[in-house]
Every structure is written in C-alpha cells, then in structure tokens.
Tab-separated table of N, CA and C in Angstrom:
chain	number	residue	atom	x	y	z
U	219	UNK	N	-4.687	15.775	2.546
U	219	UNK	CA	-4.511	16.480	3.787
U	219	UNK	C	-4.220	15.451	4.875
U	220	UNK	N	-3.216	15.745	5.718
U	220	UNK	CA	-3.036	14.723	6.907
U	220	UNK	C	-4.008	15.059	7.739
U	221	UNK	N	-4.312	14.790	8.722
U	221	UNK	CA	-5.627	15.048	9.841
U	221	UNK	C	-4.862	14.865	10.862
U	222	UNK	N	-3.984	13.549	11.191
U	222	UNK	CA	-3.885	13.587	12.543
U	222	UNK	C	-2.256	12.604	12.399
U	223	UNK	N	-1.416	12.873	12.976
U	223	UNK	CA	-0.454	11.419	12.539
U	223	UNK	C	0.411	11.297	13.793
U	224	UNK	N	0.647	10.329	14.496
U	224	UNK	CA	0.741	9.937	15.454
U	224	UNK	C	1.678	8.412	15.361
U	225	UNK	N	2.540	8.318	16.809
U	225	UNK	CA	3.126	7.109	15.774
U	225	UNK	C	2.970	6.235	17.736
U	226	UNK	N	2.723	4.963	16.844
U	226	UNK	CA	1.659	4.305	17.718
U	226	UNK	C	2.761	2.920	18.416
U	227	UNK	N	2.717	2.588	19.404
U	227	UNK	CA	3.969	1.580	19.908
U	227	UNK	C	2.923	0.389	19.270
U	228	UNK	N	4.125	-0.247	18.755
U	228	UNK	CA	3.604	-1.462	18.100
U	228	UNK	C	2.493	-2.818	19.407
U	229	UNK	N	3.108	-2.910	20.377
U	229	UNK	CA	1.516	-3.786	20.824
U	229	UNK	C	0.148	-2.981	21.020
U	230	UNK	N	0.375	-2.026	20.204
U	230	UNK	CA	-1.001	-1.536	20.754
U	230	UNK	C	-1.646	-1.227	19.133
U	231	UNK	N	-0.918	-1.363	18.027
U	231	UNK	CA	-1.426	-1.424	16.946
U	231	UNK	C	-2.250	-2.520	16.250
U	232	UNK	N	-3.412	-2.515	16.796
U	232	UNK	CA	-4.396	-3.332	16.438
U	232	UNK	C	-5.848	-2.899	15.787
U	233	UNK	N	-6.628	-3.160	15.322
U	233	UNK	CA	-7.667	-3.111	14.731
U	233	UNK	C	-9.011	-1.962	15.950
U	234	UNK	N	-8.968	-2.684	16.880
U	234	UNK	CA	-9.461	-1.462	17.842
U	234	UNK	C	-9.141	-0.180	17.854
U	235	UNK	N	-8.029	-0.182	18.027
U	235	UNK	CA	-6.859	1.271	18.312
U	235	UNK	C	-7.337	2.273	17.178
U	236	UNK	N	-6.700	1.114	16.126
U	236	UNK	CA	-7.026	1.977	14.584
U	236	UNK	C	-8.561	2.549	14.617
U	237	UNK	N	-9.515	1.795	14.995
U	237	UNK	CA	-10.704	2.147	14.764
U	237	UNK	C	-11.212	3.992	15.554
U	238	UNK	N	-10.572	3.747	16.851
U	238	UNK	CA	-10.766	4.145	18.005
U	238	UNK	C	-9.955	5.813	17.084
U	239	UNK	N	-8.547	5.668	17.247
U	239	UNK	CA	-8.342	7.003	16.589
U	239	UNK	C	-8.544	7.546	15.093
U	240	UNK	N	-8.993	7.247	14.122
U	240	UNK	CA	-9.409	7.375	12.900
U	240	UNK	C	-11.059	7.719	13.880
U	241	UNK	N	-11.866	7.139	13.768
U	241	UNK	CA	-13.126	7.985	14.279
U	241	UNK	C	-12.675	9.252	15.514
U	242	UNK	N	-11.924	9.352	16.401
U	242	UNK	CA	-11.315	10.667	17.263
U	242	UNK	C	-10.808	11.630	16.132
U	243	UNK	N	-10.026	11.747	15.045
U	243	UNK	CA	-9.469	12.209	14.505
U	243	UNK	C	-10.237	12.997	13.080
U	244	UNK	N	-11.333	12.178	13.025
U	244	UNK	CA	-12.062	12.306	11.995
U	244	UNK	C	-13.882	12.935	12.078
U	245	UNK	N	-13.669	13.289	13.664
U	245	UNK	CA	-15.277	13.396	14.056
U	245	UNK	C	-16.091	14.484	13.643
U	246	UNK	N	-15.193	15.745	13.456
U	246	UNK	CA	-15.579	16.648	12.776
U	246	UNK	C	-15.592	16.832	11.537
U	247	UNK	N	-15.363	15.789	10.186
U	247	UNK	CA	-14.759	16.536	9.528
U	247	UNK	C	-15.889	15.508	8.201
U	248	UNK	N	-16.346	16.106	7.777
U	248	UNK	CA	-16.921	15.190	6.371
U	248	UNK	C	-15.656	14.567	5.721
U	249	UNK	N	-15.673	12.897	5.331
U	249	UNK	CA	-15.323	12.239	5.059
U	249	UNK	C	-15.724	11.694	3.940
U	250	UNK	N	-14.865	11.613	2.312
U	250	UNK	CA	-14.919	10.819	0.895
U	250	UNK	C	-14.273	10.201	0.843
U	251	UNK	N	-12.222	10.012	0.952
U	251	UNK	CA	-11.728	9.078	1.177
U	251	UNK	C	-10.576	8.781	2.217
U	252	UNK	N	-9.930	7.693	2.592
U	252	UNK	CA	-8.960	7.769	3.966
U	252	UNK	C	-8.035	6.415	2.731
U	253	UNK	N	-6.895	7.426	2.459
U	253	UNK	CA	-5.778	6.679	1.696
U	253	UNK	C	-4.385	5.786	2.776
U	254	UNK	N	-4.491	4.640	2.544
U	254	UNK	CA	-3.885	4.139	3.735
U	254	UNK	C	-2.908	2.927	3.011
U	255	UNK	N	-1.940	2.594	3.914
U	255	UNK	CA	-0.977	1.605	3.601
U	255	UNK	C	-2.394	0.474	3.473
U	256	UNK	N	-1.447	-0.767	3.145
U	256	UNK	CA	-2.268	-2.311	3.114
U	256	UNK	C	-2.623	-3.048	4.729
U	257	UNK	N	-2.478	-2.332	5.525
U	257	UNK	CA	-3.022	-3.033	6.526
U	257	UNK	C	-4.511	-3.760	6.893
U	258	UNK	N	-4.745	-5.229	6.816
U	258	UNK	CA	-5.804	-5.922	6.751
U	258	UNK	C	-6.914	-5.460	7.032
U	259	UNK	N	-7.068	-4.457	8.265
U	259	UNK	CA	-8.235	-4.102	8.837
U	259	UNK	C	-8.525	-2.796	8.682
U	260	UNK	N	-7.797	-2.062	7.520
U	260	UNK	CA	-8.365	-0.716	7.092
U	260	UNK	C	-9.642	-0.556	6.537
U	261	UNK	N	-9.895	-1.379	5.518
U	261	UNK	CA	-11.105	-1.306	4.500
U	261	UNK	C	-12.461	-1.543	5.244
U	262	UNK	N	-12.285	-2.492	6.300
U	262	UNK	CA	-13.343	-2.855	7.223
U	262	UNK	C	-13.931	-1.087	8.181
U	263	UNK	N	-12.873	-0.965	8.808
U	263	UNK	CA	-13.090	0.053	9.725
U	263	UNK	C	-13.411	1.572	8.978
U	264	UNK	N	-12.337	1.788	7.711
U	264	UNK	CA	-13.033	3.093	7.105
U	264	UNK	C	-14.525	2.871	6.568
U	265	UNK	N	-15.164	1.916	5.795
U	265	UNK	CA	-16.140	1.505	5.827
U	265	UNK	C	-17.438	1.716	6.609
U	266	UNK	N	-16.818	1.443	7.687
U	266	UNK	CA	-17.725	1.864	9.139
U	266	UNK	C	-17.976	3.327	9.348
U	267	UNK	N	-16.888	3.566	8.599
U	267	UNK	CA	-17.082	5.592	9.301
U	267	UNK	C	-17.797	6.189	8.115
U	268	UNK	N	-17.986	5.586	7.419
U	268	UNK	CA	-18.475	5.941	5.651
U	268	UNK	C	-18.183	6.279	4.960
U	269	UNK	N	-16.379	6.070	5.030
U	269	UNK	CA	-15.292	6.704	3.651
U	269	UNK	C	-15.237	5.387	3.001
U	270	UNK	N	-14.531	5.915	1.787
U	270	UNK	CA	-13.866	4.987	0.887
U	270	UNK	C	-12.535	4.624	0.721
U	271	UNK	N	-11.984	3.622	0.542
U	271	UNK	CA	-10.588	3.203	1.339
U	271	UNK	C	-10.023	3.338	-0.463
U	272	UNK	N	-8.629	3.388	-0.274
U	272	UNK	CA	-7.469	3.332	-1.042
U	272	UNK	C	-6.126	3.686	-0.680
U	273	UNK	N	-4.972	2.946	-1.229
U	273	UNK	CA	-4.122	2.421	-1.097
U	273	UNK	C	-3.308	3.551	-1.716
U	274	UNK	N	-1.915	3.983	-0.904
U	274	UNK	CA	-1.604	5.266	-1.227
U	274	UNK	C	-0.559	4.355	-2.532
U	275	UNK	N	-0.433	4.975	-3.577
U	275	UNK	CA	0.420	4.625	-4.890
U	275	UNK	C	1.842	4.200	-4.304
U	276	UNK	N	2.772	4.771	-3.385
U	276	UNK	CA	3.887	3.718	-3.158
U	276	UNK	C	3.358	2.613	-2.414
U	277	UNK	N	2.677	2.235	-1.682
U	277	UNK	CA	2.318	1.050	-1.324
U	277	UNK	C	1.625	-0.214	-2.273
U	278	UNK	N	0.838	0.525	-3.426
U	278	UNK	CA	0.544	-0.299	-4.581
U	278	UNK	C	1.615	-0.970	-5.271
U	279	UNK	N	2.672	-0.133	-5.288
U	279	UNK	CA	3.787	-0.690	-5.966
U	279	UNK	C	4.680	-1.199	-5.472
U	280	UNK	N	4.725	-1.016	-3.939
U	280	UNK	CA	5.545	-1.873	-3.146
U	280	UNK	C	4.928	-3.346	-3.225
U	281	UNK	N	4.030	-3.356	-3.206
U	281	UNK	CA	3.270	-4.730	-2.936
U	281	UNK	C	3.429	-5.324	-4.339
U	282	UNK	N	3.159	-4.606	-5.493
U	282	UNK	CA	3.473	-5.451	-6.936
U	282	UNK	C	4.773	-5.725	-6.895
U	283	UNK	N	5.895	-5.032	-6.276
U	283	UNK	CA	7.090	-5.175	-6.842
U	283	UNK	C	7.518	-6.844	-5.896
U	284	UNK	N	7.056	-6.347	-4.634
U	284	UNK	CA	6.853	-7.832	-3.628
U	284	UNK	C	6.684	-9.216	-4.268
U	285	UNK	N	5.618	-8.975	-5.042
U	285	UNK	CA	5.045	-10.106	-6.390
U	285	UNK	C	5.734	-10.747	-7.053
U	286	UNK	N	6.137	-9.124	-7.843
U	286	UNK	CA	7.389	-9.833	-9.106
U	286	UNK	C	8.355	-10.020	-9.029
U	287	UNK	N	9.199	-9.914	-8.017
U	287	UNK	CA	10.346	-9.699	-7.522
U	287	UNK	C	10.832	-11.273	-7.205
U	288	UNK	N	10.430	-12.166	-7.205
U	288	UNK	CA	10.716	-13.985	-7.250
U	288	UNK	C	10.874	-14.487	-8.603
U	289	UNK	N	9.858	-13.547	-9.402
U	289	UNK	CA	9.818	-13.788	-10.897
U	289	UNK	C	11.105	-13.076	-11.386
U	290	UNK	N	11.459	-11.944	-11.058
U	290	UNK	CA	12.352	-11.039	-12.124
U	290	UNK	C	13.607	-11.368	-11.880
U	291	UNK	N	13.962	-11.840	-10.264
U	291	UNK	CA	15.362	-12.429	-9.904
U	291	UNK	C	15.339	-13.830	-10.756
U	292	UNK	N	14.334	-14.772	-10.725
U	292	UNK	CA	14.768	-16.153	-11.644
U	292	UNK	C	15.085	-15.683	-13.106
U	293	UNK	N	14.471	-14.578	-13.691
U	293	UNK	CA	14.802	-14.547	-14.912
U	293	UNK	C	16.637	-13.438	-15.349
U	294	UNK	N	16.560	-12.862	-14.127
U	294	UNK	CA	18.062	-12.845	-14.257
U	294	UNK	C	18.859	-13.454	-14.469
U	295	UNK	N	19.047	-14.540	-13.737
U	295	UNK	CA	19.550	-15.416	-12.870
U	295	UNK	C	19.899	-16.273	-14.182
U	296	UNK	N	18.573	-16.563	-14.855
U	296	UNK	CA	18.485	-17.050	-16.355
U	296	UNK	C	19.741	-16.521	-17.396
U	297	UNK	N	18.996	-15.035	-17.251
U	297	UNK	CA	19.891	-14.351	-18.679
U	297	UNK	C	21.322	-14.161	-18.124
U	298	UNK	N	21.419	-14.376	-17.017
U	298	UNK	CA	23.018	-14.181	-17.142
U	298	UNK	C	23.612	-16.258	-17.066
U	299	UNK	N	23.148	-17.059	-16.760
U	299	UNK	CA	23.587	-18.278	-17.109
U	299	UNK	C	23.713	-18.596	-18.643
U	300	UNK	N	22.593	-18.154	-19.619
U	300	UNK	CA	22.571	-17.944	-21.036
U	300	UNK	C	23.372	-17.398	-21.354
U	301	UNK	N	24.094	-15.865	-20.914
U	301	UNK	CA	25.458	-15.009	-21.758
U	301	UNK	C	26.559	-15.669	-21.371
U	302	UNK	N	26.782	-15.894	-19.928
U	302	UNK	CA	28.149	-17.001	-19.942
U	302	UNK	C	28.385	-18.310	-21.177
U	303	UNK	N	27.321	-18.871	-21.412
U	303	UNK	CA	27.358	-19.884	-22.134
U	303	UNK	C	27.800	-19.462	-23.748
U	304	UNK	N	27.441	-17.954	-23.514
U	304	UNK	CA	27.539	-17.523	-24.932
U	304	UNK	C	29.315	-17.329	-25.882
C-alpha cells in the first residue's frame, strides 16, 4: 500500500526530512514493514518508528546488476577478442 508519496526538491532530501515525513505519514497507522529504495539513512530511521526495513526487489537488482556489470563487460570484451582470433 502507498501511504503517502510526495516528491521532495532535492536540497531538502536529507535524513531529517525523511524522518520528519515517514513519522507524519505514518502516525496513524500500525506499522510491520516500510519497503524502500537503498538510501543510507532508511534502516536507521524506520527502525526508530518500529518497522522493519526492506529493499523493494528492483532496487535489489539494480544494485547487483551495478556489481556485476564491471565483471560481465570484461568478460565480453574477452569472448569476443577469443572468436576474432578464432
């Protein structure tokens, strides 16, 4: 369920802010979990409100693909220098 979504001018997206509207947004409402991108200071602040944090599934995989993605271009990069040679 969304609760509240709002789109926030970037100097003001900071760790306060976040805190500040996630508890406004959330005051009524019993809380189990708050599924959120990777931003550093989520886990801290849902924590505080007494949910449990997790990482919505395209962002899990954005971030793995982030990973492998140095690895999977060198090994291209590989197999196609190997078939020319072939």
């Amino acid at each position: 369920m969304i609760i509240n979504d709002e789109l926030i001018p970037k100097n003001q997206f900071n760790k306060e802010y976040i805190e500040m509207f996630l508890k406004e947004s959330t005051a009524n409402i019993k809380l189990d979990t708050i599924i959120t991108d990777g931003y550093r200071s989520y886990p801290e602040i849902i924590e505080g409100l007494g949910a449990k944090h997790q990482l919505c599934t395209f962002h899990i995989m954005q971030n793995l693909m982030t990973k492998l993605n140095p690895y999977i271009n060198t090994k291209k990069k590989t197999h196609r220098i190997t078939n020319k040679s072939k």
